[in-house]
Amino acid sequence: MAAVVMWRLVEKFGLDIDTEDVVPKGAFYGAHLRTADDAKNAGWLDAEGMNATAQVEEYIAHAKQYGLSVIYVASGNMEDVKRFQAKAAAQSPPVVVVNKFDLLPEHEAAIVKAMSWDQQALIDWEVLKRCSVFGGIVKSSFAFNIAITRSQYLEDRNMVMDPWSVQHSETNLAFDDGISRIFGRDGFHEQRIPRGMWP
């Protein structure tokens, strides 16, 4: 189903993506909007720079920094996705925000909605892994997994810069390798989550 979502994304926006290029240049931005009820109940959204508004502003600014006018968003909170779409559309020039349900025909969207939460997340994981530039937050192991997997792509090609050095030069970034950025700071999550990752 992830391949169908990717195909619809390419088709809808006329994106120039080489299927052999793991991280396509100049195609689309990928954002993990981590504002679902479990994150809210855990108090994550109360931390500085972690609420929906802050995440949306960071993702739009990051996408615009790379000249990307299409954002694919993964989120467990569709109300926040709608607000993200409205905020992005109001930019000059406008930025378009879509999720898997915006891209799939009704019958395929129904199949996805019948899937478990984890199965749906795997579709997003596959699409986000292939975006041109990615953004997530420091408290999310899902976002860190995508960022570290993509960083391995750079490392395999001897193109990687130290993604952790940004912690010493920026106040609100935990990871940035040029193709993936993890916003926010949280010493516990910064240390704990990457130890459990394997690209």
Coordinates of N, CA and C in Angstrom, one line a residue:
M1 N 0.8 -1.2 0.0 CA 0.0 0.0 0.0 C 0.9 1.3 0.0
A2 N 2.1 1.2 0.6 CA 3.0 2.3 0.6 C 3.4 2.7 -0.8
A3 N 3.6 1.7 -1.6 CA 3.9 2.0 -3.0 C 2.8 2.7 -3.8
V4 N 1.6 2.3 -3.4 CA 0.4 3.0 -4.0 C 0.4 4.5 -3.6
V5 N 0.6 4.7 -2.3 CA 0.6 6.1 -1.8 C 1.7 6.9 -2.5
M6 N 2.9 6.3 -2.6 CA 4.0 7.0 -3.3 C 3.7 7.3 -4.7
W7 N 3.1 6.3 -5.4 CA 2.7 6.5 -6.8 C 1.7 7.7 -7.0
R8 N 0.7 7.7 -6.1 CA -0.3 8.7 -6.1 C 0.3 10.1 -5.8
L9 N 1.2 10.1 -4.9 CA 1.9 11.4 -4.6 C 2.7 11.9 -5.8
V10 N 3.4 11.0 -6.5 CA 4.2 11.4 -7.7 C 3.2 11.9 -8.8
E11 N 2.1 11.1 -9.0 CA 1.2 11.4 -10.0 C 0.4 12.7 -9.8
K12 N 0.0 12.9 -8.6 CA -0.8 14.1 -8.2 C -0.1 15.4 -8.4
F13 N 1.2 15.4 -8.0 CA 2.0 16.6 -8.0 C 3.1 16.6 -9.1
G14 N 3.1 15.6 -9.9 CA 4.1 15.6 -11.0 C 5.5 15.6 -10.5
L15 N 5.8 14.9 -9.5 CA 7.1 14.9 -8.9 C 8.0 14.1 -9.7
D16 N 9.3 14.6 -9.9 CA 10.3 13.9 -10.6 C 11.1 13.0 -9.7
I17 N 10.7 11.7 -9.6 CA 11.4 10.8 -8.6 C 12.0 9.7 -9.4
D18 N 13.3 9.5 -9.3 CA 14.0 8.3 -9.8 C 13.8 7.2 -8.8
T19 N 13.1 6.1 -9.3 CA 12.8 5.0 -8.4 C 14.1 4.3 -7.8
E20 N 15.2 4.5 -8.4 CA 16.5 3.9 -7.9 C 17.1 4.8 -6.8
D21 N 16.7 6.1 -6.7 CA 17.2 7.0 -5.8 C 16.5 6.9 -4.4
V22 N 17.2 6.4 -3.4 CA 16.5 6.2 -2.1 C 16.0 7.5 -1.5
V23 N 16.8 8.6 -1.6 CA 16.4 9.9 -1.1 C 16.3 10.8 -2.3
P24 N 15.2 11.0 -2.9 CA 15.1 11.9 -4.1 C 15.3 13.4 -3.8
K25 N 16.0 14.1 -4.6 CA 16.3 15.5 -4.4 C 15.1 16.3 -4.9
G26 N 14.7 17.3 -4.1 CA 13.8 18.3 -4.6 C 12.4 17.8 -4.9
A27 N 12.0 16.7 -4.3 CA 10.6 16.2 -4.6 C 9.6 16.6 -3.5
F28 N 9.7 16.1 -2.3 CA 8.7 16.4 -1.3 C 9.3 16.3 0.1
Y29 N 8.7 17.1 1.0 CA 9.1 17.1 2.4 C 8.2 16.0 3.2
G30 N 8.8 15.4 4.2 CA 8.1 14.4 5.0 C 8.1 14.9 6.4
A31 N 6.9 15.0 7.0 CA 6.7 15.4 8.4 C 6.0 14.4 9.3
H32 N 6.5 14.2 10.5 CA 5.8 13.4 11.4 C 5.2 14.3 12.5
L33 N 3.9 14.6 12.4 CA 3.2 15.5 13.3 C 2.8 14.7 14.5
R34 N 3.6 14.7 15.6 CA 3.4 13.8 16.7 C 2.5 14.5 17.7
T35 N 1.2 14.5 17.5 CA 0.3 15.1 18.4 C -0.9 14.2 18.7
A36 N -0.8 12.9 18.5 CA -1.9 12.0 18.9 C -2.2 12.0 20.4
D37 N -3.3 11.4 20.7 CA -3.7 11.4 22.1 C -2.7 10.9 23.1
D38 N -2.0 9.8 22.7 CA -1.0 9.2 23.6 C 0.1 10.2 23.9
A39 N 0.6 11.0 22.9 CA 1.6 12.0 23.1 C 1.1 13.1 24.1
K40 N -0.2 13.5 23.8 CA -0.8 14.5 24.7 C -0.9 14.0 26.1
N41 N -1.4 12.8 26.3 CA -1.6 12.2 27.6 C -0.3 12.0 28.4
A42 N 0.8 11.8 27.6 CA 2.1 11.7 28.2 C 2.8 13.0 28.6
G43 N 2.1 14.1 28.2 CA 2.6 15.4 28.5 C 3.7 15.9 27.6
W44 N 3.9 15.2 26.5 CA 4.9 15.6 25.5 C 4.6 17.0 24.9
L45 N 3.4 17.2 24.6 CA 3.0 18.5 23.9 C 3.1 19.7 24.8
D46 N 3.3 19.5 26.1 CA 3.5 20.6 27.0 C 5.0 21.1 27.1
A47 N 5.9 20.3 26.6 CA 7.3 20.7 26.5 C 7.5 21.8 25.5
E48 N 8.5 22.6 25.7 CA 8.8 23.7 24.8 C 9.0 23.3 23.4
G49 N 8.3 23.9 22.5 CA 8.5 23.6 21.1 C 7.9 22.3 20.6
M50 N 7.1 21.6 21.4 CA 6.5 20.3 21.1 C 5.0 20.4 20.7
N51 N 4.3 21.5 21.0 CA 2.9 21.5 20.7 C 2.7 21.5 19.2
A52 N 1.4 21.3 18.8 CA 1.1 21.2 17.3 C 1.5 22.4 16.6
T53 N 1.2 23.6 17.1 CA 1.6 24.9 16.4 C 3.1 25.0 16.2
A54 N 3.9 24.7 17.2 CA 5.3 24.7 17.1 C 5.8 23.7 16.0
Q55 N 5.3 22.5 16.1 CA 5.7 21.5 15.1 C 5.4 21.9 13.7
V56 N 4.2 22.4 13.5 CA 3.7 22.9 12.2 C 4.6 24.0 11.6
E57 N 4.9 25.0 12.5 CA 5.8 26.1 12.1 C 7.2 25.6 11.7
E58 N 7.7 24.7 12.5 CA 9.1 24.1 12.2 C 9.1 23.4 10.8
Y59 N 8.1 22.6 10.6 CA 8.0 21.8 9.4 C 7.8 22.6 8.1
I60 N 7.0 23.6 8.2 CA 6.8 24.5 7.1 C 8.0 25.3 6.8
A61 N 8.7 25.9 7.8 CA 9.9 26.6 7.6 C 11.0 25.7 7.0
H62 N 11.1 24.5 7.5 CA 12.1 23.6 7.1 C 11.9 23.2 5.6
A63 N 10.6 22.9 5.2 CA 10.3 22.6 3.9 C 10.6 23.8 2.9
K64 N 10.3 25.0 3.4 CA 10.5 26.2 2.5 C 12.0 26.4 2.4
Q65 N 12.8 26.1 3.4 CA 14.3 26.3 3.4 C 14.8 25.5 2.2
Y66 N 14.2 24.3 1.9 CA 14.7 23.5 0.8 C 13.9 23.7 -0.5
G67 N 13.0 24.7 -0.5 CA 12.3 24.9 -1.7 C 11.2 23.9 -2.0
L68 N 10.7 23.2 -1.0 CA 9.8 22.1 -1.2 C 8.4 22.6 -0.9
S69 N 7.5 22.4 -1.9 CA 6.1 23.0 -1.8 C 5.1 21.9 -1.6
V70 N 5.5 20.6 -1.4 CA 4.6 19.5 -1.1 C 5.1 18.9 0.2
I71 N 4.3 18.7 1.2 CA 4.6 18.0 2.4 C 3.7 16.8 2.6
Y72 N 4.3 15.7 2.8 CA 3.6 14.5 3.2 C 3.6 14.4 4.7
V73 N 2.5 14.3 5.3 CA 2.4 14.3 6.8 C 1.9 13.0 7.3
A74 N 2.5 12.5 8.3 CA 2.0 11.3 9.1 C 1.6 11.8 10.4
S75 N 0.4 11.5 10.9 CA -0.1 11.9 12.2 C -1.3 11.0 12.6
G76 N -1.4 10.9 13.9 CA -2.5 10.2 14.5 C -3.6 11.2 14.9
N77 N -3.5 12.5 14.6 CA -4.4 13.5 14.9 C -4.9 14.2 13.7
M78 N -6.0 13.8 13.1 CA -6.5 14.4 11.8 C -6.9 15.8 12.0
E79 N -7.4 16.3 13.2 CA -7.7 17.7 13.4 C -6.5 18.6 13.2
D80 N -5.4 18.1 13.8 CA -4.1 18.9 13.7 C -3.6 18.8 12.2
V81 N -3.8 17.8 11.5 CA -3.5 17.7 10.1 C -4.2 18.8 9.3
K82 N -5.5 18.9 9.6 CA -6.3 19.9 8.9 C -5.8 21.3 9.2
R83 N -5.4 21.6 10.5 CA -4.9 22.9 10.8 C -3.5 23.1 10.1
F84 N -2.7 22.0 10.0 CA -1.4 22.1 9.3 C -1.7 22.4 7.8
Q85 N -2.7 21.8 7.2 CA -3.0 22.0 5.8 C -3.4 23.5 5.6
A86 N -4.2 24.0 6.5 CA -4.7 25.4 6.4 C -3.5 26.4 6.5
K87 N -2.7 26.2 7.5 CA -1.5 27.0 7.7 C -0.6 27.0 6.6
A88 N -0.3 25.8 6.0 CA 0.6 25.7 4.9 C 0.0 26.4 3.6
A89 N -1.3 26.2 3.4 CA -1.9 26.8 2.2 C -1.9 28.3 2.3
A90 N -1.8 28.9 3.5 CA -1.8 30.3 3.6 C -0.4 30.9 3.4
Q91 N 0.6 30.1 3.2 CA 1.9 30.6 2.9 C 2.0 31.3 1.6
S92 N 3.0 32.1 1.3 CA 3.2 32.7 0.0 C 4.6 32.4 -0.4
P93 N 4.8 31.5 -1.4 CA 3.7 30.7 -2.2 C 3.2 29.6 -1.3
P94 N 2.0 29.1 -1.6 CA 1.3 28.1 -0.8 C 2.1 26.8 -0.8
V95 N 2.0 26.1 0.3 CA 2.6 24.8 0.5 C 1.4 23.8 0.7
V96 N 1.5 22.7 -0.1 CA 0.4 21.7 0.0 C 0.8 20.6 1.0
V97 N -0.1 20.3 1.9 CA 0.1 19.2 2.9 C -0.9 18.1 2.6
V98 N -0.4 16.9 2.4 CA -1.3 15.7 2.2 C -0.9 14.5 3.1
N99 N -1.8 13.7 3.4 CA -1.5 12.4 4.1 C -2.0 11.3 3.2
K100 N -1.8 10.1 3.7 CA -2.2 8.9 2.9 C -3.6 8.8 2.5
F101 N -4.5 9.3 3.4 CA -5.9 9.3 3.0 C -6.3 10.3 2.0
D102 N -5.6 11.4 1.9 CA -5.8 12.3 0.8 C -5.4 11.8 -0.6
L103 N -4.5 10.8 -0.6 CA -3.9 10.3 -1.8 C -4.6 9.1 -2.3
L104 N -5.2 8.3 -1.4 CA -5.8 7.0 -1.8 C -7.2 7.2 -2.3
P105 N -7.6 6.4 -3.3 CA -9.0 6.4 -3.7 C -9.8 5.8 -2.5
E106 N -11.1 6.0 -2.5 CA -12.0 5.7 -1.4 C -11.9 4.2 -1.0
H107 N -11.9 3.3 -2.0 CA -11.9 1.9 -1.6 C -10.5 1.5 -1.0
E108 N -9.4 2.1 -1.5 CA -8.1 1.7 -0.9 C -8.0 2.4 0.5
A109 N -8.5 3.6 0.6 CA -8.5 4.3 1.9 C -9.3 3.5 3.0
A110 N -10.4 2.9 2.5 CA -11.1 2.0 3.5 C -10.4 0.8 3.9
I111 N -9.6 0.2 3.0 CA -8.7 -0.9 3.4 C -7.7 -0.5 4.5
V112 N -7.1 0.7 4.2 CA -6.1 1.2 5.2 C -6.7 1.5 6.5
K113 N -7.9 2.1 6.5 CA -8.6 2.4 7.8 C -8.9 1.2 8.6
A114 N -9.1 0.1 7.9 CA -9.4 -1.2 8.6 C -8.2 -1.8 9.2
M115 N -7.0 -1.3 8.8 CA -5.7 -1.9 9.3 C -5.5 -1.4 10.8
S116 N -4.7 -2.2 11.5 CA -4.3 -1.8 12.8 C -3.5 -0.5 12.8
W117 N -3.4 0.2 13.9 CA -2.6 1.4 14.0 C -1.2 1.2 13.6
D118 N -0.6 0.1 14.0 CA 0.8 -0.1 13.6 C 1.0 -0.4 12.1
Q119 N 0.0 -1.1 11.5 CA 0.1 -1.3 10.1 C 0.0 0.0 9.3
Q120 N -0.9 0.9 9.8 CA -1.0 2.2 9.1 C 0.3 2.9 9.2
A121 N 0.9 2.9 10.4 CA 2.1 3.6 10.6 C 3.2 3.1 9.7
L122 N 3.2 1.8 9.4 CA 4.2 1.2 8.5 C 4.1 1.8 7.1
I123 N 2.9 2.1 6.6 CA 2.8 2.8 5.3 C 3.4 4.2 5.4
D124 N 3.1 4.9 6.5 CA 3.8 6.2 6.6 C 5.3 6.1 6.7
W125 N 5.8 5.1 7.4 CA 7.2 4.9 7.6 C 7.9 4.8 6.3
E126 N 7.3 3.9 5.4 CA 7.9 3.7 4.1 C 7.9 4.9 3.2
V127 N 6.8 5.7 3.3 CA 6.8 6.9 2.5 C 7.7 8.0 3.0
L128 N 7.7 8.2 4.3 CA 8.6 9.2 5.0 C 10.1 8.9 4.8
K129 N 10.4 7.6 4.8 CA 11.8 7.2 4.6 C 12.3 7.6 3.2
R130 N 11.4 7.8 2.2 CA 11.8 8.2 0.9 C 11.6 9.7 0.5
C131 N 11.3 10.5 1.5 CA 11.1 11.9 1.2 C 12.5 12.6 0.9
S132 N 12.4 13.8 0.4 CA 13.6 14.5 0.1 C 14.3 15.0 1.4
V133 N 13.4 15.6 2.2 CA 13.9 16.1 3.5 C 12.8 15.7 4.6
F134 N 13.3 15.3 5.7 CA 12.4 14.8 6.8 C 12.5 15.7 8.1
G135 N 11.3 15.8 8.8 CA 11.3 16.4 10.1 C 10.5 15.7 11.1
G136 N 11.0 15.6 12.3 CA 10.3 14.9 13.4 C 10.6 15.5 14.7
I137 N 10.1 15.0 15.8 CA 10.4 15.6 17.1 C 11.2 14.6 17.9
V138 N 11.9 15.2 18.9 CA 12.9 14.5 19.7 C 12.3 13.4 20.6
K139 N 11.0 13.5 20.9 CA 10.4 12.5 21.8 C 9.8 11.3 21.1
S140 N 9.9 11.3 19.8 CA 9.3 10.3 18.9 C 10.4 9.2 18.5
S141 N 10.2 8.0 18.9 CA 11.1 6.9 18.4 C 10.8 6.7 16.9
F142 N 9.6 6.9 16.5 CA 9.2 6.7 15.1 C 10.1 7.7 14.2
A143 N 10.1 8.9 14.6 CA 10.8 9.9 13.9 C 12.3 9.7 13.9
F144 N 12.8 9.3 15.1 CA 14.3 9.0 15.2 C 14.6 7.8 14.3
N145 N 13.8 6.8 14.2 CA 14.0 5.7 13.4 C 14.2 6.0 11.9
I146 N 13.3 6.9 11.5 CA 13.3 7.3 10.1 C 14.6 8.1 9.9
A147 N 14.9 9.1 10.7 CA 16.1 9.9 10.6 C 17.4 9.1 10.6
I148 N 17.5 8.1 11.5 CA 18.7 7.3 11.5 C 18.8 6.4 10.3
T149 N 17.7 5.8 9.9 CA 17.7 5.0 8.7 C 18.2 5.8 7.5
R150 N 17.7 7.0 7.3 CA 18.1 7.9 6.2 C 19.5 8.3 6.3
S151 N 20.0 8.5 7.5 CA 21.4 8.9 7.7 C 22.3 7.8 7.3
Q152 N 21.9 6.6 7.5 CA 22.7 5.4 7.0 C 22.9 5.4 5.5
Y153 N 21.9 5.9 4.8 CA 22.0 6.1 3.4 C 23.2 7.0 3.0
L154 N 23.3 8.1 3.7 CA 24.4 9.0 3.5 C 25.7 8.4 3.9
E155 N 25.7 7.7 5.0 CA 27.0 7.1 5.5 C 27.5 6.0 4.5
D156 N 26.6 5.3 3.9 CA 26.9 4.2 2.9 C 27.6 4.9 1.7
R157 N 27.3 6.1 1.5 CA 27.9 6.8 0.3 C 29.0 7.8 0.7
N158 N 29.5 7.7 1.9 CA 30.5 8.6 2.5 C 30.1 10.0 2.4
M159 N 28.9 10.3 2.6 CA 28.4 11.7 2.5 C 27.9 12.3 3.8
V160 N 28.0 11.5 4.9 CA 27.4 11.9 6.1 C 28.2 13.0 6.8
M161 N 27.5 13.9 7.5 CA 28.1 14.8 8.4 C 27.7 14.4 9.8
D162 N 28.3 14.9 10.8 CA 27.9 14.4 12.1 C 26.6 15.0 12.5
P163 N 25.5 14.2 12.5 CA 24.2 14.7 12.7 C 23.9 15.2 14.2
W164 N 24.8 14.8 15.1 CA 24.7 15.1 16.5 C 25.3 16.5 16.8
S165 N 26.2 17.0 16.0 CA 26.9 18.2 16.3 C 26.0 19.4 16.4
V166 N 24.9 19.3 15.8 CA 23.9 20.4 15.9 C 23.5 20.7 17.3
Q167 N 23.6 19.7 18.2 CA 23.2 19.9 19.6 C 24.1 21.0 20.2
H168 N 25.3 21.2 19.7 CA 26.2 22.2 20.3 C 26.1 23.6 19.7
S169 N 25.4 23.7 18.5 CA 25.3 24.9 17.8 C 23.9 25.5 17.7
E170 N 22.9 24.7 18.0 CA 21.5 25.1 17.9 C 20.8 24.8 19.2
T171 N 19.8 25.6 19.6 CA 19.2 25.4 20.9 C 18.0 24.5 20.8
N172 N 17.4 24.3 19.6 CA 16.2 23.5 19.5 C 16.3 22.3 18.5
L173 N 17.5 21.8 18.3 CA 17.7 20.7 17.4 C 18.5 19.6 18.1
A174 N 18.1 18.3 17.9 CA 18.8 17.2 18.5 C 19.5 16.4 17.4
F175 N 19.2 16.6 16.1 CA 19.8 15.8 15.1 C 19.5 16.5 13.7
D176 N 20.6 16.6 12.9 CA 20.4 17.2 11.6 C 21.6 16.7 10.7
D177 N 21.3 15.9 9.7 CA 22.3 15.4 8.8 C 22.2 16.0 7.4
G178 N 21.3 17.0 7.3 CA 21.1 17.7 6.0 C 19.9 17.1 5.2
I179 N 19.5 15.9 5.5 CA 18.3 15.3 4.9 C 17.2 15.0 5.9
S180 N 17.6 14.9 7.2 CA 16.6 14.6 8.3 C 16.9 15.5 9.5
R181 N 15.9 16.0 10.1 CA 16.1 16.9 11.2 C 15.1 16.5 12.3
I182 N 15.7 16.4 13.5 CA 14.8 16.1 14.7 C 14.8 17.4 15.6
F183 N 13.6 17.9 15.7 CA 13.4 19.2 16.4 C 13.2 18.9 17.9
G184 N 13.6 19.9 18.7 CA 13.5 19.8 20.2 C 14.7 19.3 20.9
R185 N 14.7 19.4 22.2 CA 15.8 18.8 23.0 C 15.2 18.1 24.2
D186 N 15.7 17.0 24.4 CA 15.3 16.1 25.6 C 16.4 15.1 25.8
G187 N 17.2 15.4 26.8 CA 18.4 14.6 27.1 C 18.1 13.1 27.2
F188 N 17.0 12.8 27.9 CA 16.6 11.4 28.1 C 16.3 10.7 26.8
H189 N 15.5 11.3 26.0 CA 15.1 10.7 24.7 C 16.3 10.7 23.7
E190 N 17.1 11.8 23.7 CA 18.2 11.9 22.8 C 19.2 10.8 23.0
Q191 N 19.4 10.4 24.3 CA 20.3 9.3 24.6 C 19.7 7.9 24.5
R192 N 18.4 7.8 24.9 CA 17.8 6.5 25.0 C 17.3 5.9 23.6
I193 N 16.6 6.8 22.8 CA 16.0 6.3 21.6 C 17.1 5.8 20.6
P194 N 18.1 6.6 20.3 CA 19.0 6.1 19.3 C 19.8 4.8 19.6
R195 N 19.9 4.5 20.9 CA 20.6 3.3 21.3 C 19.8 2.0 20.8
G196 N 18.5 2.2 20.7 CA 17.6 1.1 20.3 C 17.4 1.0 18.8
M197 N 18.1 1.9 18.0 CA 17.8 1.9 16.6 C 18.8 1.1 15.8
W198 N 18.4 0.5 14.7 CA 19.3 -0.1 13.8 C 18.8 0.1 12.4
P199 N 19.5 0.8 11.5 CA 19.1 1.1 10.2 C 18.8 -0.1 9.4

